[in-house]
XYZ file of N, CA and C in Angstrom:
771
model
N 18.539 -98.317 45.142
C 20.284 -98.538 45.630
C 19.647 -97.109 45.812
N 20.075 -96.897 47.447
C 19.932 -95.742 48.045
C 21.318 -95.035 47.912
N 20.893 -93.858 48.056
C 21.910 -92.440 47.965
C 21.756 -91.966 48.474
N 22.692 -91.519 49.931
C 22.966 -90.469 50.700
C 23.915 -89.288 50.923
N 23.628 -88.252 51.103
C 24.392 -87.171 51.360
C 24.796 -86.533 52.838
N 26.074 -86.849 53.559
C 26.287 -86.780 54.933
C 26.771 -85.242 54.967
N 27.161 -84.161 55.778
C 27.683 -83.621 56.070
C 28.245 -83.683 57.767
N 29.096 -83.770 58.114
C 29.625 -83.825 59.744
C 30.547 -83.037 60.325
N 30.768 -82.712 61.559
C 31.743 -82.198 61.751
C 33.108 -82.684 62.855
N 34.274 -82.865 61.874
C 34.794 -84.045 62.004
C 35.835 -83.318 62.945
N 36.348 -84.345 64.326
C 37.311 -83.674 65.336
C 38.199 -84.493 64.620
N 38.797 -84.897 64.368
C 39.955 -85.827 63.680
C 41.007 -84.835 62.801
N 39.749 -83.870 62.178
C 40.155 -82.573 61.200
C 40.258 -81.528 60.959
N 39.050 -81.392 62.612
C 39.081 -80.185 62.880
C 38.048 -79.101 61.447
N 36.765 -79.494 61.328
C 36.112 -79.039 60.283
C 35.341 -79.999 59.808
N 34.209 -79.370 59.099
C 33.058 -79.825 58.786
C 33.891 -80.939 57.017
N 32.979 -82.136 56.942
C 33.262 -82.603 55.755
C 32.371 -83.682 54.756
N 32.159 -83.698 53.852
C 31.220 -83.947 53.259
C 31.474 -85.588 52.689
N 30.512 -86.234 52.607
C 30.970 -87.540 52.091
C 29.278 -88.461 51.368
N 29.673 -89.354 50.066
C 28.573 -89.747 49.893
C 28.431 -91.283 50.251
N 27.382 -91.649 50.617
C 27.095 -93.296 50.928
C 25.837 -93.804 49.819
N 26.821 -95.022 49.559
C 25.576 -95.721 48.863
C 25.268 -97.000 49.412
N 23.785 -97.259 49.666
C 23.667 -98.674 49.885
C 22.875 -99.861 49.309
N 23.238 -100.817 49.241
C 22.705 -101.915 48.283
C 21.283 -102.213 48.331
N 20.629 -101.009 48.653
C 18.909 -101.765 48.595
C 17.881 -101.668 47.499
N 17.232 -102.248 47.234
C 16.261 -102.161 46.126
C 14.872 -102.324 46.689
N 13.625 -100.937 46.440
C 12.751 -100.915 46.993
C 12.018 -102.181 45.914
N 11.269 -103.283 46.658
C 10.611 -104.432 45.597
C 10.889 -105.102 45.559
N 12.228 -105.390 45.559
C 13.046 -106.882 45.820
C 13.276 -107.532 47.378
N 14.011 -108.281 47.777
C 14.336 -109.083 49.061
C 15.184 -108.023 49.215
N 15.019 -107.745 50.971
C 16.062 -106.975 51.515
C 17.198 -107.623 51.658
N 18.629 -107.310 51.445
C 19.749 -107.968 51.940
C 19.976 -108.005 53.731
N 20.454 -109.068 53.857
C 20.666 -109.257 54.998
C 21.770 -108.223 56.013
N 20.694 -107.233 56.761
C 22.036 -106.524 57.560
C 22.677 -106.984 58.701
N 23.595 -106.291 59.662
C 24.216 -104.875 58.794
C 24.703 -105.413 57.338
N 24.921 -104.039 56.798
C 26.042 -104.065 55.396
C 27.298 -104.183 55.191
N 28.163 -105.323 54.537
C 29.356 -104.942 54.044
C 30.045 -104.040 53.550
N 30.866 -103.361 53.986
C 31.028 -101.438 53.543
C 32.097 -101.217 52.973
N 32.363 -100.538 51.933
C 34.213 -100.147 51.515
C 34.169 -98.658 51.953
N 35.146 -98.052 52.515
C 35.097 -96.661 52.426
C 36.657 -96.458 51.290
N 35.673 -95.701 50.375
C 36.943 -95.865 48.790
C 36.850 -94.124 48.792
N 38.256 -94.063 49.031
C 39.104 -92.438 48.701
C 39.424 -92.229 47.649
N 39.506 -90.731 47.351
C 38.897 -90.349 46.253
C 40.759 -89.655 45.873
N 40.828 -89.096 44.697
C 42.331 -89.314 44.280
C 42.601 -87.316 44.720
N 43.893 -87.152 44.625
C 44.429 -85.757 44.465
C 43.881 -84.762 43.912
N 43.026 -84.720 43.152
C 42.266 -83.266 42.075
C 41.024 -83.941 41.737
N 40.161 -85.489 42.529
C 39.141 -85.472 41.993
C 38.272 -85.440 43.664
N 37.172 -85.042 43.410
C 35.947 -84.935 44.717
C 35.474 -86.063 44.178
N 34.768 -86.426 45.431
C 33.928 -87.692 45.566
C 32.871 -87.980 44.338
N 31.989 -87.032 43.976
C 30.976 -86.596 42.840
C 31.796 -86.788 41.907
N 33.037 -86.834 41.390
C 33.518 -87.331 39.934
C 34.044 -88.165 39.861
N 34.601 -88.668 41.290
C 34.344 -90.313 41.276
C 33.177 -90.825 41.003
N 32.157 -90.914 41.903
C 31.165 -91.788 41.726
C 30.696 -92.090 40.745
N 30.722 -90.711 39.717
C 29.700 -90.462 38.641
C 30.120 -91.322 37.713
N 31.682 -91.037 37.330
C 32.280 -91.219 35.792
C 32.776 -92.447 36.052
N 33.057 -93.582 37.308
C 33.259 -94.673 37.880
C 32.101 -95.501 37.798
N 30.888 -95.142 38.027
C 29.579 -95.637 38.109
C 30.119 -96.611 39.233
N 30.306 -96.189 40.570
C 30.300 -96.702 41.700
C 29.034 -97.696 42.486
N 27.970 -96.868 42.092
C 26.869 -97.228 42.415
C 26.008 -98.708 42.101
N 26.598 -99.021 40.110
C 26.729 -100.558 39.551
C 27.292 -101.310 40.728
N 28.181 -101.054 40.645
C 29.702 -101.825 41.481
C 28.956 -102.414 42.945
N 28.184 -101.728 43.585
C 27.790 -101.990 44.750
C 26.497 -102.369 44.758
N 25.864 -102.051 43.589
C 24.356 -103.197 43.808
C 24.804 -104.692 43.425
N 25.967 -103.976 42.450
C 26.090 -106.077 41.779
C 26.676 -107.002 42.328
N 27.463 -106.279 44.235
C 28.402 -106.732 44.882
C 27.291 -107.099 46.182
N 26.486 -105.906 46.404
C 25.772 -106.056 47.112
C 26.504 -105.376 48.732
N 27.469 -104.577 48.230
C 28.127 -103.736 49.458
C 28.237 -101.952 49.293
N 27.536 -101.770 50.802
C 28.193 -100.090 50.706
C 29.468 -99.889 50.661
N 29.216 -98.349 49.939
C 30.212 -97.574 49.362
C 30.105 -96.244 50.208
N 30.965 -95.863 51.267
C 31.227 -94.719 51.046
C 32.732 -93.538 50.606
N 32.056 -93.148 50.410
C 33.006 -92.081 49.023
C 33.735 -90.774 49.827
N 34.522 -90.121 49.983
C 35.093 -89.294 50.744
C 36.000 -88.889 50.245
N 36.433 -87.372 50.345
C 37.370 -87.284 49.808
C 38.431 -86.305 50.375
N 39.845 -86.704 50.374
C 40.799 -85.982 51.559
C 41.537 -84.620 51.274
N 41.545 -83.265 50.429
C 41.758 -82.616 49.937
C 43.027 -82.703 50.184
N 43.505 -83.118 49.259
C 45.134 -83.292 49.184
C 46.216 -83.567 49.789
N 45.297 -84.584 51.264
C 46.283 -84.693 52.386
C 46.780 -86.070 52.378
N 46.545 -86.702 51.035
C 47.018 -88.342 50.824
C 46.834 -88.621 52.316
N 45.882 -88.489 53.232
C 45.419 -89.176 54.593
C 46.367 -89.739 54.978
N 46.968 -88.561 55.332
C 48.024 -89.031 56.333
C 47.830 -87.977 57.576
N 48.650 -88.061 59.081
C 48.098 -86.878 60.181
C 49.073 -86.406 60.114
N 48.828 -84.822 59.996
C 49.307 -83.439 60.330
C 48.423 -82.629 61.659
N 49.094 -83.270 62.885
C 48.456 -82.497 63.926
C 48.953 -80.866 64.193
N 49.466 -80.790 63.852
C 50.079 -79.355 63.715
C 49.539 -78.773 62.993
N 49.098 -79.446 62.199
C 47.535 -78.540 61.207
C 46.121 -78.920 61.474
N 46.357 -79.088 62.738
C 44.854 -79.699 63.323
C 44.250 -81.069 61.646
N 44.886 -81.530 61.711
C 44.431 -82.273 60.202
C 45.087 -83.640 59.864
N 43.784 -84.494 60.370
C 44.335 -85.885 60.949
C 43.691 -86.687 60.602
N 44.111 -86.910 58.394
C 43.014 -87.406 57.712
C 43.469 -89.059 57.737
N 44.221 -89.590 58.296
C 44.372 -90.894 58.721
C 43.314 -91.567 59.522
N 43.801 -90.844 60.644
C 42.988 -91.286 62.222
C 41.724 -90.671 61.416
N 40.946 -89.813 60.288
C 39.528 -89.504 60.400
C 39.130 -91.144 58.898
N 39.784 -91.356 58.582
C 39.545 -92.601 57.835
C 39.673 -93.927 58.021
N 40.257 -94.330 59.089
C 40.647 -95.264 60.291
C 39.676 -95.727 61.246
N 39.470 -94.236 61.476
C 38.920 -94.299 63.433
C 37.114 -93.306 63.029
N 37.266 -92.030 63.213
C 36.595 -91.704 63.320
C 35.064 -91.793 62.092
N 35.378 -92.219 60.869
C 34.885 -92.063 59.859
C 33.939 -93.629 60.699
N 34.313 -94.539 60.119
C 33.605 -95.812 60.341
C 32.933 -95.978 61.633
N 33.532 -95.040 62.499
C 32.419 -95.154 63.799
C 31.062 -94.582 63.650
N 31.652 -92.541 62.893
C 29.958 -92.437 62.995
C 29.685 -93.117 61.769
N 29.793 -93.654 60.718
C 28.797 -94.100 59.718
C 28.017 -95.575 60.854
N 28.708 -96.117 61.221
C 28.793 -97.397 61.446
C 26.941 -96.638 62.570
N 27.778 -96.104 63.229
C 25.944 -95.405 64.292
C 24.719 -94.546 63.362
N 25.389 -93.866 62.340
C 24.021 -93.152 61.193
C 23.517 -94.747 60.497
N 23.918 -95.649 60.368
C 23.852 -96.411 59.207
C 23.695 -98.041 59.283
N 22.896 -98.933 58.684
C 23.746 -100.631 59.169
C 24.424 -100.759 58.673
N 25.700 -100.708 59.145
C 26.980 -101.293 58.840
C 27.366 -102.278 59.862
N 28.385 -102.796 59.039
C 28.831 -104.428 59.911
C 29.909 -103.392 60.530
N 30.383 -104.268 62.203
C 31.654 -103.217 62.571
C 32.572 -104.680 62.776
N 32.305 -105.587 62.196
C 33.515 -106.520 61.328
C 34.287 -106.311 60.970
N 35.456 -106.473 61.130
C 36.691 -106.435 60.268
C 36.801 -107.727 59.077
N 36.035 -108.182 59.080
C 35.740 -109.276 58.053
C 35.224 -108.366 56.951
N 34.380 -107.763 57.041
C 32.676 -107.029 56.700
C 33.203 -106.077 56.215
N 34.497 -104.903 56.625
C 34.902 -104.227 56.084
C 36.049 -103.420 55.386
N 36.034 -102.768 54.225
C 37.263 -102.936 53.224
C 37.677 -101.148 53.221
N 38.741 -101.131 52.387
C 39.161 -99.628 51.993
C 40.008 -99.643 51.010
N 39.533 -98.694 50.286
C 40.105 -98.853 48.689
C 40.314 -97.665 48.414
N 41.106 -97.494 47.450
C 41.190 -95.796 47.006
C 41.835 -95.756 45.329
N 42.090 -94.700 44.615
C 42.510 -94.396 43.687
C 43.402 -93.365 43.609
N 45.066 -93.309 43.320
C 45.900 -92.558 42.963
C 45.941 -91.997 44.291
N 46.116 -90.578 44.793
C 46.393 -90.579 46.086
C 45.630 -91.182 47.504
N 44.045 -91.578 46.960
C 43.396 -92.444 48.098
C 44.331 -94.101 47.901
N 44.843 -94.038 46.612
C 45.399 -95.335 46.830
C 46.321 -95.744 47.862
N 46.970 -94.501 47.848
C 48.054 -94.378 48.659
C 47.664 -94.272 50.023
N 46.269 -93.778 50.284
C 46.049 -94.123 51.556
C 45.196 -94.584 52.063
N 44.744 -95.731 51.295
C 43.792 -96.956 51.471
C 45.124 -97.624 51.321
N 46.553 -97.709 51.268
C 47.017 -98.772 51.716
C 47.901 -97.855 52.942
N 48.352 -96.808 53.282
C 48.770 -96.769 54.415
C 47.794 -97.344 55.496
N 46.629 -96.625 55.482
C 45.991 -96.995 56.502
C 45.033 -98.174 56.623
N 44.706 -98.940 55.386
C 44.611 -100.396 55.523
C 45.953 -100.853 56.275
N 46.583 -100.636 56.489
C 47.891 -101.516 57.137
C 47.973 -100.777 58.612
N 48.141 -99.808 58.403
C 47.675 -98.837 60.047
C 46.268 -99.521 61.126
N 45.312 -99.667 60.178
C 44.188 -100.069 61.186
C 43.716 -101.318 60.690
N 44.784 -102.455 61.219
C 44.127 -103.577 60.504
C 43.324 -104.296 60.451
N 43.017 -104.003 62.302
C 41.775 -104.412 63.087
C 40.293 -103.666 62.660
N 40.466 -102.865 61.817
C 39.400 -102.387 61.091
C 38.763 -102.779 59.827
N 39.774 -102.845 58.931
C 39.820 -103.349 57.690
C 40.500 -104.484 57.192
N 39.065 -105.138 56.811
C 39.427 -106.681 56.282
C 40.263 -107.107 54.985
N 40.548 -106.206 53.724
C 40.955 -106.246 52.437
C 41.309 -104.657 52.377
N 41.718 -104.624 51.439
C 42.836 -103.590 50.493
C 42.459 -103.294 49.437
N 41.837 -102.359 48.627
C 42.362 -102.380 46.863
C 42.822 -100.914 46.711
N 44.112 -100.948 45.853
C 44.202 -99.467 45.423
C 44.583 -99.276 44.264
N 44.259 -98.363 43.610
C 44.106 -98.234 41.665
C 44.945 -97.340 41.527
N 46.334 -97.390 41.035
C 47.350 -96.427 40.074
C 47.566 -95.873 41.244
N 48.044 -96.504 42.864
C 48.071 -95.722 43.613
C 49.816 -94.945 44.108
N 49.549 -93.721 44.202
C 50.825 -92.723 44.555
C 51.897 -93.255 45.744
N 52.769 -95.016 45.323
C 53.338 -95.259 46.468
C 53.974 -94.813 46.923
N 55.021 -93.708 46.339
C 55.755 -92.579 47.299
C 55.504 -91.256 46.626
N 54.863 -90.213 47.397
C 54.347 -89.075 47.024
C 55.411 -87.959 46.906
N 56.483 -88.405 47.845
C 57.472 -87.144 47.733
C 57.994 -87.532 46.167
N 58.495 -88.745 46.410
C 59.185 -89.130 44.937
C 58.602 -88.337 43.823
N 57.046 -88.728 43.433
C 56.157 -88.363 42.826
C 56.429 -86.975 42.131
N 56.333 -86.330 43.140
C 56.432 -84.643 43.414
C 57.536 -84.109 42.539
N 59.065 -85.188 42.714
C 59.856 -84.217 41.600
C 59.809 -84.477 40.558
N 59.142 -85.528 39.823
C 58.627 -85.891 38.680
C 58.119 -84.721 37.713
N 59.157 -84.508 36.323
C 58.723 -84.094 35.939
C 57.283 -84.097 35.671
N 56.231 -82.926 34.868
C 55.227 -83.193 34.949
C 54.135 -83.614 36.185
N 54.589 -84.022 37.467
C 53.577 -84.136 38.202
C 52.316 -83.165 38.497
N 51.243 -83.445 38.805
C 50.106 -82.957 38.925
C 50.563 -82.151 40.426
N 51.243 -82.779 41.219
C 51.622 -82.803 42.864
C 51.972 -80.914 42.790
N 52.178 -80.320 44.014
C 52.648 -79.352 44.211
C 53.907 -79.484 45.021
N 54.623 -79.499 44.823
C 56.255 -80.257 45.521
C 56.265 -79.335 46.878
N 56.242 -77.886 46.930
C 56.173 -77.813 48.187
C 55.232 -77.993 49.489
N 54.273 -77.842 48.705
C 52.570 -78.936 49.787
C 53.307 -80.540 50.390
N 53.458 -80.990 49.343
C 54.215 -82.637 49.596
C 55.103 -82.185 50.956
N 56.213 -81.318 50.216
C 57.675 -81.395 51.459
C 56.758 -80.545 53.017
N 56.014 -79.545 52.754
C 55.419 -79.750 54.179
C 54.918 -80.622 54.478
N 53.993 -81.620 54.204
C 52.815 -82.475 54.623
C 53.581 -83.672 55.090
N 54.993 -84.055 54.151
C 55.769 -85.392 54.415
C 56.634 -84.805 55.494
N 57.110 -83.537 55.733
C 57.977 -83.129 56.712
C 58.013 -83.925 58.334
N 58.979 -83.965 58.847
C 58.786 -84.225 60.405
C 57.487 -82.861 61.263
N 57.289 -83.921 62.348
C 56.517 -83.407 62.761
C 56.324 -84.356 63.917
N 55.081 -83.928 64.725
C 54.509 -84.257 65.992
C 54.013 -85.498 65.785
N 53.559 -85.940 64.762
C 53.565 -87.291 64.118
C 54.656 -88.217 63.884
N 54.881 -89.256 64.231
C 56.435 -90.172 63.761
C 56.127 -89.705 62.178
N 57.273 -89.378 61.377
C 57.482 -89.370 60.327
C 57.034 -89.974 58.959
N 57.879 -91.746 59.847
C 57.647 -92.802 59.357
C 56.622 -93.103 59.269
N 55.592 -93.084 59.685
C 54.187 -93.629 60.351
C 53.489 -93.309 58.770
N 54.196 -92.436 57.704
C 53.402 -92.060 56.168
C 54.106 -92.498 55.680
N 55.169 -93.313 55.995
C 56.342 -94.758 54.406
C 55.340 -95.700 54.336
N 54.771 -96.124 53.569
C 54.554 -97.340 53.296
C 55.509 -98.377 54.102
N 56.427 -97.985 52.906
C 57.958 -99.323 53.499
C 57.734 -99.410 55.189
N 57.388 -98.211 55.469
C 58.147 -98.305 56.825
C 56.840 -99.071 57.571
N 55.671 -98.995 57.536
C 54.115 -99.065 57.670
C 54.300 -100.678 57.974
N 54.672 -101.111 56.073
C 54.759 -102.257 56.217
C 55.717 -103.135 56.982
N 57.004 -103.021 57.361
C 57.899 -103.647 57.736
C 57.419 -103.615 58.826
N 57.055 -102.992 59.585
C 56.042 -102.109 61.370
C 55.253 -103.354 61.566
N 53.747 -104.071 60.219
C 52.898 -104.150 60.553
C 53.043 -105.869 59.773
N 54.451 -106.111 59.480
C 53.563 -107.569 58.588
C 53.581 -108.545 59.307
N 54.328 -108.719 60.258
C 53.883 -110.151 61.170
C 52.597 -109.985 62.259
N 52.190 -108.928 61.794
C 50.637 -108.313 62.390
C 49.696 -109.136 61.776
N 49.609 -109.987 61.311
C 48.429 -110.833 59.638
C 48.198 -108.749 59.457
N 48.268 -108.816 58.055
C 48.061 -107.955 57.284
C 46.880 -108.325 56.308
N 45.727 -107.317 56.382
C 44.771 -107.293 55.062
C 45.396 -107.667 53.997
N 44.621 -109.122 53.214
C 44.851 -109.050 51.641
C 44.943 -107.490 50.880
N 45.903 -107.462 50.224
C 45.844 -105.864 49.428
C 45.344 -106.531 47.814
N 44.759 -105.858 47.123
C 44.585 -105.953 45.709
C 45.067 -104.776 44.962
N 46.017 -104.779 44.018
C 46.790 -103.600 43.595
C 46.370 -103.767 42.118
N 45.673 -102.744 41.400
C 45.925 -102.537 39.637
C 46.702 -101.302 39.447
N 47.043 -101.494 38.217
C 48.294 -100.078 37.773
C 48.019 -100.605 35.986
N 48.312 -99.467 35.483
C 48.810 -99.433 33.581
C 50.117 -99.003 33.423
N 49.990 -100.094 32.595
C 51.342 -100.082 32.127
C 52.013 -98.564 31.970
N 51.200 -98.397 31.141
C 51.536 -96.824 30.481
C 51.035 -95.998 31.428
N 51.011 -95.677 32.392
C 50.759 -94.801 33.756
C 52.328 -94.645 34.108
N 52.706 -93.060 33.318
C 54.022 -92.367 33.600
C 53.872 -91.954 35.344
N 53.521 -91.628 35.298
C 53.261 -91.365 36.838
C 53.878 -92.034 38.055
N 53.075 -93.228 38.231
C 52.958 -94.315 39.465
C 53.587 -95.778 38.617
N 53.546 -95.945 37.911
C 54.127 -97.502 37.236
C 55.043 -97.791 37.871
N 55.902 -97.627 37.734
C 57.567 -97.608 38.404
C 57.822 -98.173 39.914
N 57.151 -97.298 40.499
C 57.202 -97.032 41.949
C 56.027 -98.767 42.441
N 55.042 -98.805 41.610
C 54.242 -100.030 41.949
C 55.051 -101.075 41.449
N 55.977 -101.364 40.864
C 56.081 -102.616 40.962
C 57.341 -102.485 41.683
N 58.163 -101.466 42.047
C 59.220 -101.805 43.306
C 57.838 -102.079 44.925
N 56.723 -101.951 44.610
C 55.997 -102.406 45.628
C 56.019 -103.609 46.121
N 55.474 -103.846 44.662
C 55.320 -105.356 43.909
C 56.215 -106.485 45.009
N 57.738 -106.023 43.974
C 58.713 -106.703 44.442
C 58.947 -106.537 46.049
N 58.984 -105.626 46.724
C 58.957 -105.944 48.409
C 57.928 -107.078 48.628
N 56.846 -107.052 48.255
C 55.518 -107.659 48.700
C 55.756 -109.177 48.519
N 56.294 -109.424 47.031
C 56.579 -110.962 46.920
C 57.999 -111.194 47.814
N 58.760 -110.291 48.183
C 60.090 -110.724 48.467
C 59.622 -111.004 50.152
N 58.599 -110.762 50.796
C 57.830 -110.435 52.164
C 57.019 -111.615 52.171
N 56.362 -112.314 51.064
C 55.041 -113.187 50.936
C 53.659 -112.407 51.192
N 53.788 -110.998 51.139
C 52.495 -110.217 51.309
C 51.420 -111.113 50.510
N 50.350 -110.856 51.023
C 49.508 -111.512 50.041
C 48.483 -110.368 49.369
N 49.116 -110.494 48.166
C 48.746 -109.202 47.343
C 48.704 -109.544 45.845
N 47.223 -109.327 45.281
C 46.308 -109.361 44.348
C 47.142 -108.827 43.680
N 47.920 -108.597 42.081
C 48.107 -107.894 41.347
C 48.464 -108.154 40.130
N 48.112 -106.846 39.116
C 47.587 -107.504 37.792
C 47.705 -106.142 37.125
N 48.447 -105.748 35.895
C 49.113 -104.758 35.130
C 48.328 -105.074 33.476
N 47.574 -104.469 33.348
C 46.669 -103.988 31.586
C 47.414 -102.611 30.792
N 47.623 -102.442 30.323
C 47.047 -101.316 29.392
C 46.421 -100.028 30.080
N 46.598 -99.483 30.164
C 46.394 -98.135 30.634
C 46.973 -96.849 31.492
N 46.659 -95.718 31.205
C 47.157 -94.756 31.684
C 46.521 -94.435 33.560
N 47.015 -92.827 33.740
C 46.562 -92.524 34.424
C 45.238 -91.892 34.707
N 44.298 -92.072 34.486
C 42.781 -91.216 34.073
C 42.029 -92.250 34.359
N 40.992 -91.674 34.375
C 39.383 -92.011 34.933
C 39.228 -93.399 33.978
N 39.587 -93.553 32.209
C 38.951 -94.298 31.342
C 39.750 -95.656 32.400
N 40.807 -95.960 32.854
C 41.418 -96.929 33.260
C 40.761 -97.667 34.170
N 40.506 -96.265 35.022
C 39.820 -96.509 36.300
C 38.542 -97.291 36.323
N 37.679 -96.709 35.560
C 36.506 -97.000 35.358
C 36.688 -98.562 34.852
N 37.750 -99.170 33.990
C 37.406 -100.195 33.280
C 38.091 -101.345 34.292
N 39.078 -101.035 35.352
C 39.291 -102.308 36.197
C 38.932 -101.959 37.795
N 38.146 -101.066 37.638
C 37.233 -101.554 39.157
C 36.480 -102.777 39.516
N 35.798 -102.657 38.782
C 34.880 -103.847 38.770
C 36.126 -105.394 39.092
N 36.805 -105.022 39.066
C 37.746 -106.860 39.905
C 38.162 -106.204 40.868
N 38.298 -104.352 41.479
C 38.246 -104.524 42.522
C 37.180 -105.287 43.647
N 36.642 -104.761 42.964
C 34.744 -105.045 44.003
C 34.770 -106.823 44.010
N 35.172 -107.295 43.126
C 34.839 -108.454 42.560
C 36.526 -109.090 43.907
N 37.618 -108.471 44.266
C 38.024 -108.634 44.785
C 37.697 -109.443 46.179
N 36.749 -108.250 46.752
C 36.482 -108.003 47.829
C 35.384 -109.383 48.109
N 34.751 -109.588 47.379
C 33.220 -110.704 47.316
C 34.915 -112.310 47.532
N 35.875 -112.335 47.191
C 36.207 -113.527 47.212
C 37.315 -113.518 48.012
N 37.076 -114.859 49.102
C 37.508 -115.432 50.668
C 38.883 -115.437 50.157
N 39.462 -114.844 51.201
C 41.345 -115.079 51.163
C 41.498 -114.443 52.965
N 42.875 -115.340 53.294
C 43.731 -115.523 54.138
C 44.251 -113.839 54.474
N 44.184 -113.338 55.950
C 45.286 -112.343 56.001
C 46.509 -112.799 56.068
N 47.385 -112.019 55.748
C 49.111 -112.155 55.045
C 49.763 -112.406 56.879
């Protein structure tokens, strides 16, 4: 397993940003066929990339499933575009990051070999940008995604800063609808959306109800959605337990919806 750390000046977010990469290669064993299939993994609201890949053992999953993994943190952005702030995290993960990493590393440029996934805030970002950039990403997975950040910010005990979320999702130079999962779904549902894997714990008081609503919408419009809920809360313990299922989903053959 090769572990690499990068720091680049990203034009889309007007700043330098770190990201971590795991390549599924082992010295002394037959090399995997290159270029590698790749997962772009988006972290949560308060979790950094190192916390995520350390606690969830991302390296092991990359090795077991022969998938390169690029782990990036979104700086509480929900991976949406906010051009008036000079912060276009949607374009960053959907355009610039794949372009840069493909130039630097032996990563496949094929849609069917390229995936996006995320946890909590990152799950929202993966769903949103996986649908927006459906020609880039062949599959999506989301673990405990915050389907509606504005609704979540209103809940008692929410970890989100309400004022920050209101500013992030208010009307802006970019169309506000493009930050709404339901709008993006309806806009793109007839254009061949990537298959989606969705996992959420039943005891997740923050987002379980939101996930059930998304499931109902997906079933109503025949979106290919691999959904399963088990016992679990909104925490690292549940995410570590469920992550192998998401990697297995990436390895299964499935058709676009």
